Every structure is written in structure tokens, then in C-alpha cells.
């Protein structure tokens, strides 16, 4: 078994879904591993990862709006407020969406579906630099 790993630095503009599929596919295709499993891990608690449709931008918009309605940014609702009114809601959104993904790799490419893209879901309002670890194991 061969292992490759790297850490991506992703600058986010603030809340929303930021597609990182191209960066991931480029890195995987440059590895000597043609078949295996790719693990993607977001090293933060106020941002998360998801695989979602990348064809219609309305999907991203609707998901972002849904999470804003689902987890309100009302400081009266939360005890943890030291990092601003969007921080605790960001942690809750992160719990709901998760911080890691596993994607099979075949032929040196992640086996994503036709309309699937990999996104970092930024839950904070301000821009952040997020670290995303990629770990590929296989042959």
C-alpha cells in the first residue's frame, strides 16, 4: 500500500459553500496511486465538508438559506458567545454537516458522480483561511 497526504489552504470569503473539487482532483491525479480511498478532513470546528450538486448554483443558495433558518444567529440562544454571535451557530452547523469525507479512487480519479462536487462549508461570516487535509491510501 502507498500513502500520500497534503494539506490544502482554502481562503473562504465568509459564509457559504466553496467548491474545492478542482484542487482535490488535481492533487489525486498527480499521485502514483490509481486505486484506493481518499479521506478529506477539515481541521476546524466552525467549517465543514460536504459533497453536493455542482451544476445548479440554486442548490448551494437553498442549502445556505436552509442552514440560516435552521440554526439562528441569536446570541440569546447560546451560552458560548465569546467569539461573536455567529460562532456558536457555526459550531452547530459543523456538527450537522461533518468534518470528513471518504471518496473511492479509481483510475487515478476520485469516483464522484456526474453532478457531485466537494465543498468546504464556511459557517462564519468573516473570511477565514481553512486547512483541509487530504490522505490517499491505495495502490
Backbone as numpy.savetxt, mean C-alpha at the origin, in Angstrom:
# Nx Ny Nz CAx CAy CAz Cx Cy Cz
16.68 -22.09 -3.12 15.83 -20.92 -3.12 16.73 -19.67 -3.12
16.32 -18.70 -3.91 17.00 -17.41 -3.98 16.11 -16.36 -3.35
16.73 -15.39 -2.69 15.98 -14.32 -2.03 16.51 -12.98 -2.51
15.60 -12.05 -2.75 15.97 -10.68 -3.08 15.09 -9.76 -2.26
15.65 -8.63 -1.86 14.83 -7.67 -1.11 15.31 -6.26 -1.36
14.40 -5.32 -1.20 14.69 -3.91 -1.40 13.67 -3.11 -0.60
13.99 -1.88 -0.32 13.03 -0.98 0.31 12.78 0.20 -0.62
11.51 0.42 -0.96 11.12 1.56 -1.78 10.80 2.74 -0.89
11.13 3.93 -1.34 10.73 5.17 -0.68 9.62 5.78 -1.53
8.45 5.94 -0.96 7.30 6.46 -1.69 6.89 7.79 -1.06
6.95 8.86 -1.83 6.48 10.16 -1.36 5.00 10.27 -1.68
4.19 10.46 -0.66 2.75 10.58 -0.86 2.35 12.06 -0.80
1.33 12.45 -1.56 0.89 13.84 -1.55 -0.08 14.16 -0.42
-0.44 13.17 0.37 -1.47 13.29 1.39 -2.46 12.16 1.19
-3.60 12.25 1.85 -4.58 11.17 1.82 -4.91 10.71 0.41
-5.01 9.39 0.27 -5.44 8.83 -1.00 -4.69 7.57 -1.36
-5.11 6.98 -2.46 -4.50 5.77 -2.99 -3.45 6.15 -4.02
-2.22 5.73 -3.79 -1.11 6.05 -4.68 -0.63 4.74 -5.29
-0.75 4.63 -6.61 -0.36 3.38 -7.26 1.15 3.23 -7.31
1.63 2.04 -6.92 3.06 1.74 -6.94 3.36 0.48 -7.75
2.42 0.09 -8.60 2.56 -1.13 -9.39 3.80 -1.09 -10.28
4.01 0.01 -10.99 5.15 0.09 -11.93 6.48 -0.12 -11.23
6.66 0.49 -10.07 7.91 0.34 -9.34 8.13 -1.11 -8.92
7.05 -1.77 -8.49 7.13 -3.15 -8.04 7.42 -4.08 -9.21
6.69 -3.93 -10.31 6.89 -4.78 -11.49 8.31 -4.60 -12.04
8.79 -3.36 -12.09 10.15 -3.11 -12.59 11.19 -3.82 -11.73
11.04 -3.73 -10.41 12.01 -4.36 -9.53 11.97 -5.88 -9.68
10.76 -6.47 -9.66 10.63 -7.93 -9.78 11.23 -8.40 -11.11
10.95 -7.70 -12.18 11.44 -8.14 -13.50 12.96 -8.06 -13.63
13.62 -7.29 -12.76 15.08 -7.20 -12.77 15.76 -8.22 -11.88
15.00 -9.10 -11.25 15.57 -10.12 -10.38 15.80 -11.41 -11.18
16.64 -12.28 -10.64 16.90 -13.56 -11.31 15.84 -14.61 -10.97
14.92 -14.25 -10.13 13.86 -15.18 -9.70 12.71 -15.12 -10.69
12.38 -16.27 -11.29 11.29 -16.27 -12.26 9.99 -16.82 -11.67
10.09 -17.58 -10.59 8.89 -18.12 -9.94 9.08 -18.06 -8.44
8.09 -17.54 -7.75 8.20 -17.45 -6.30 7.05 -16.66 -5.70
7.32 -16.06 -4.56 6.31 -15.29 -3.84 6.90 -13.95 -3.44
6.18 -12.90 -3.79 6.56 -11.54 -3.44 5.75 -11.10 -2.23
6.44 -10.66 -1.20 5.79 -10.07 -0.04 6.08 -8.58 -0.07
5.04 -7.78 0.10 5.16 -6.33 0.15 4.70 -5.90 1.53
5.52 -5.10 2.20 5.24 -4.73 3.59 5.40 -3.23 3.77
4.34 -2.58 4.25 4.37 -1.14 4.55 4.86 -0.97 5.98
5.93 -0.20 6.16 6.57 -0.06 7.46 5.99 1.10 8.28
4.68 1.27 8.20 4.03 2.37 8.90 2.69 1.91 9.46
2.18 2.66 10.45 0.88 2.32 11.04 -0.23 3.28 10.63
0.11 4.33 9.91 -0.91 5.28 9.45 -1.00 5.32 7.92
-0.47 4.29 7.29 -0.62 4.06 5.85 -0.74 2.55 5.69
-1.27 2.11 4.56 -1.47 0.68 4.37 -1.30 0.32 2.91
-1.52 -0.94 2.60 -1.39 -1.45 1.23 -2.68 -2.12 0.80
-2.95 -2.06 -0.49 -4.10 -2.76 -1.02 -3.88 -3.05 -2.50
-4.55 -4.08 -2.98 -4.63 -4.35 -4.42 -6.04 -3.96 -4.82
-6.11 -3.14 -5.86 -7.41 -2.62 -6.27 -7.40 -2.35 -7.77
-8.58 -2.10 -8.31 -8.72 -1.80 -9.73 -7.90 -0.56 -10.09
-7.19 -0.63 -11.22 -6.39 0.51 -11.64 -6.84 1.08 -12.99
-8.03 0.70 -13.44 -8.50 1.18 -14.74 -9.37 2.44 -14.60
-10.31 2.42 -13.69 -11.25 3.53 -13.54 -10.92 4.32 -12.27
-10.49 5.58 -12.41 -10.14 6.38 -11.23 -11.32 6.61 -10.28
-12.54 6.41 -10.75 -13.70 6.55 -9.87 -13.67 5.53 -8.73
-13.06 4.37 -8.97 -12.95 3.35 -7.91 -12.12 3.91 -6.76
-10.98 4.49 -7.07 -10.13 5.08 -6.02 -10.88 6.19 -5.28
-11.53 7.05 -6.03 -12.29 8.15 -5.43 -13.35 7.61 -4.47
-14.12 6.63 -4.94 -15.19 6.08 -4.11 -14.63 5.40 -2.85
-13.52 4.68 -2.98 -12.91 4.05 -1.80 -12.44 5.10 -0.80
-11.79 6.15 -1.29 -11.31 7.21 -0.41 -12.48 7.87 0.33
-13.56 8.14 -0.39 -14.73 8.77 0.22 -15.40 7.83 1.23
-15.45 6.54 0.91 -16.03 5.56 1.82 -15.27 5.54 3.15
-13.94 5.51 3.09 -13.15 5.47 4.33 -13.28 6.76 5.12
-13.45 7.88 4.46 -13.68 9.14 5.18 -15.00 9.10 5.94
-16.01 8.48 5.34 -17.31 8.37 6.02 -17.26 7.31 7.12
-16.55 6.21 6.86 -16.50 5.10 7.80 -15.75 5.45 9.08
-14.61 6.15 8.93 -13.77 6.49 10.08 -13.64 8.02 10.12
-14.45 8.62 10.93 -14.52 10.08 11.03 -13.27 10.67 11.67
-12.91 11.86 11.23 -11.79 12.60 11.82 -12.31 13.59 12.85
-12.97 13.05 13.86 -13.54 13.85 14.93 -12.71 13.61 16.20
-11.92 14.60 16.64 -11.06 14.40 17.80 -11.81 14.04 19.08
-13.08 14.33 19.15 -13.86 13.96 20.34 -14.09 12.46 20.43
-13.88 11.75 19.35 -14.11 10.30 19.33 -12.92 9.50 19.85
-11.74 10.14 19.95 -10.52 9.39 20.21 -9.73 9.95 21.39
-9.08 9.06 22.09 -8.20 9.44 23.20 -6.84 9.89 22.67
-6.33 9.16 21.67 -5.02 9.49 21.07 -5.20 10.66 20.11
-4.69 11.83 20.53 -4.83 13.04 19.72 -3.52 13.82 19.60
-2.44 13.28 20.14 -1.19 14.05 20.23 -0.55 14.36 18.88
-0.90 13.62 17.84 -0.28 13.85 16.53 -1.24 14.48 15.53
-2.33 15.03 16.01 -3.28 15.70 15.13 -4.58 14.94 14.98
-5.61 15.60 14.50 -6.93 14.99 14.42 -7.06 13.89 13.36
-6.09 13.80 12.44 -6.17 12.75 11.41 -5.36 11.51 11.78
-4.61 11.55 12.90 -3.70 10.44 13.21 -4.43 9.18 13.68
-5.28 9.28 14.68 -5.98 8.08 15.16 -6.88 7.51 14.08
-7.64 8.32 13.34 -8.40 7.74 12.22 -7.48 7.04 11.21
-6.27 7.57 11.00 -5.32 6.92 10.08 -4.93 5.54 10.59
-4.72 5.41 11.90 -4.38 4.10 12.47 -5.54 3.12 12.30
-6.75 3.57 12.52 -7.92 2.70 12.36 -8.06 2.26 10.90
-7.90 3.18 9.97 -7.98 2.83 8.54 -6.89 1.83 8.17
-5.71 2.00 8.77 -4.62 1.06 8.52 -4.94 -0.34 9.00
-5.59 -0.44 10.17 -5.99 -1.75 10.68 -7.00 -2.40 9.74
-7.91 -1.61 9.21 -8.95 -2.15 8.33 -8.42 -2.62 6.98
-7.33 -2.02 6.50 -6.84 -2.35 5.17 -5.56 -3.18 5.18
-4.78 -3.17 6.24 -3.63 -4.05 6.36 -2.33 -3.46 5.86
-1.22 -4.07 6.29 0.09 -3.53 5.95 0.96 -4.45 5.12
0.43 -5.60 4.67 1.25 -6.47 3.83 0.39 -7.17 2.78
1.06 -7.51 1.68 0.43 -8.23 0.58 1.36 -9.36 0.15
0.78 -10.44 -0.35 1.55 -11.53 -0.94 1.06 -11.72 -2.37
1.99 -11.73 -3.32 1.63 -11.87 -4.73 2.51 -12.95 -5.34
1.92 -13.98 -5.97 2.74 -14.97 -6.67 3.49 -14.32 -7.83
4.65 -14.88 -8.12 5.46 -14.43 -9.25 5.67 -15.61 -10.19
5.44 -15.37 -11.47 5.64 -16.41 -12.49 6.19 -15.75 -13.76
7.18 -16.35 -14.35 7.79 -15.78 -15.54 8.45 -14.43 -15.27
8.90 -14.24 -14.03 9.56 -13.00 -13.66 8.62 -11.81 -13.51
7.31 -12.09 -13.40 6.31 -11.02 -13.27 5.34 -11.33 -12.14
4.93 -10.31 -11.37 3.87 -10.54 -10.38 2.58 -10.95 -11.10
1.89 -11.93 -10.56 0.67 -12.43 -11.19 -0.54 -11.60 -10.75
-0.56 -10.36 -11.20 -1.70 -9.48 -10.95 -2.73 -9.68 -12.04
-3.99 -9.48 -11.70 -5.05 -9.57 -12.69 -5.02 -8.38 -13.64
-5.79 -8.49 -14.70 -5.80 -7.48 -15.76 -6.00 -6.07 -15.23
-6.92 -5.88 -14.31 -7.25 -4.54 -13.81 -6.72 -4.28 -12.42
-5.80 -5.13 -11.94 -5.30 -4.97 -10.58 -4.04 -4.11 -10.53
-3.99 -3.24 -9.53 -2.81 -2.44 -9.25 -2.52 -2.51 -7.77
-1.28 -2.27 -7.41 -0.86 -2.25 -6.01 -0.80 -0.78 -5.58
-1.40 -0.50 -4.45 -1.49 0.87 -3.95 -1.00 0.97 -2.52
-0.34 2.08 -2.23 -0.15 2.47 -0.85 -1.32 3.40 -0.55
-1.98 3.15 0.56 -3.15 3.93 0.95 -2.69 4.87 2.06
-2.45 6.11 1.69 -2.03 7.13 2.66 -3.25 7.60 3.42
-3.20 7.49 4.74 -4.33 7.85 5.58 -4.16 9.20 6.28
-2.98 9.80 6.17 -2.75 11.12 6.78 -2.97 12.21 5.74
-3.37 13.39 6.20 -3.65 14.51 5.28 -2.39 15.11 4.66
-1.32 15.20 5.43 -0.09 15.83 4.94 0.75 14.83 4.14
1.60 15.33 3.25 2.52 14.44 2.52 3.46 13.72 3.49
3.80 12.50 3.15 4.74 11.70 3.94 5.66 10.94 3.00
6.81 10.58 3.51 7.70 9.64 2.81 7.49 8.29 3.48
6.96 7.35 2.71 6.65 6.02 3.24 7.67 5.01 2.75
7.97 4.06 3.62 8.91 2.98 3.29 8.14 1.69 3.09
8.38 1.07 1.94 7.70 -0.17 1.59 8.78 -1.21 1.27
8.80 -2.29 2.04 9.78 -3.36 1.84 9.23 -4.39 0.87
10.06 -4.78 -0.10 9.73 -5.86 -1.03 10.66 -7.03 -0.74
10.09 -8.21 -0.64 10.85 -9.42 -0.35 10.38 -10.49 -1.32
11.29 -10.97 -2.14 10.95 -11.97 -3.16 11.77 -13.23 -2.91
11.09 -14.34 -2.74 11.76 -15.62 -2.56 11.26 -16.60 -3.61
12.19 -17.35 -4.19 11.80 -18.33 -5.19 12.99 -18.84 -5.98
12.69 -19.27 -7.21 13.73 -19.85 -8.09 13.82 -19.09 -9.39
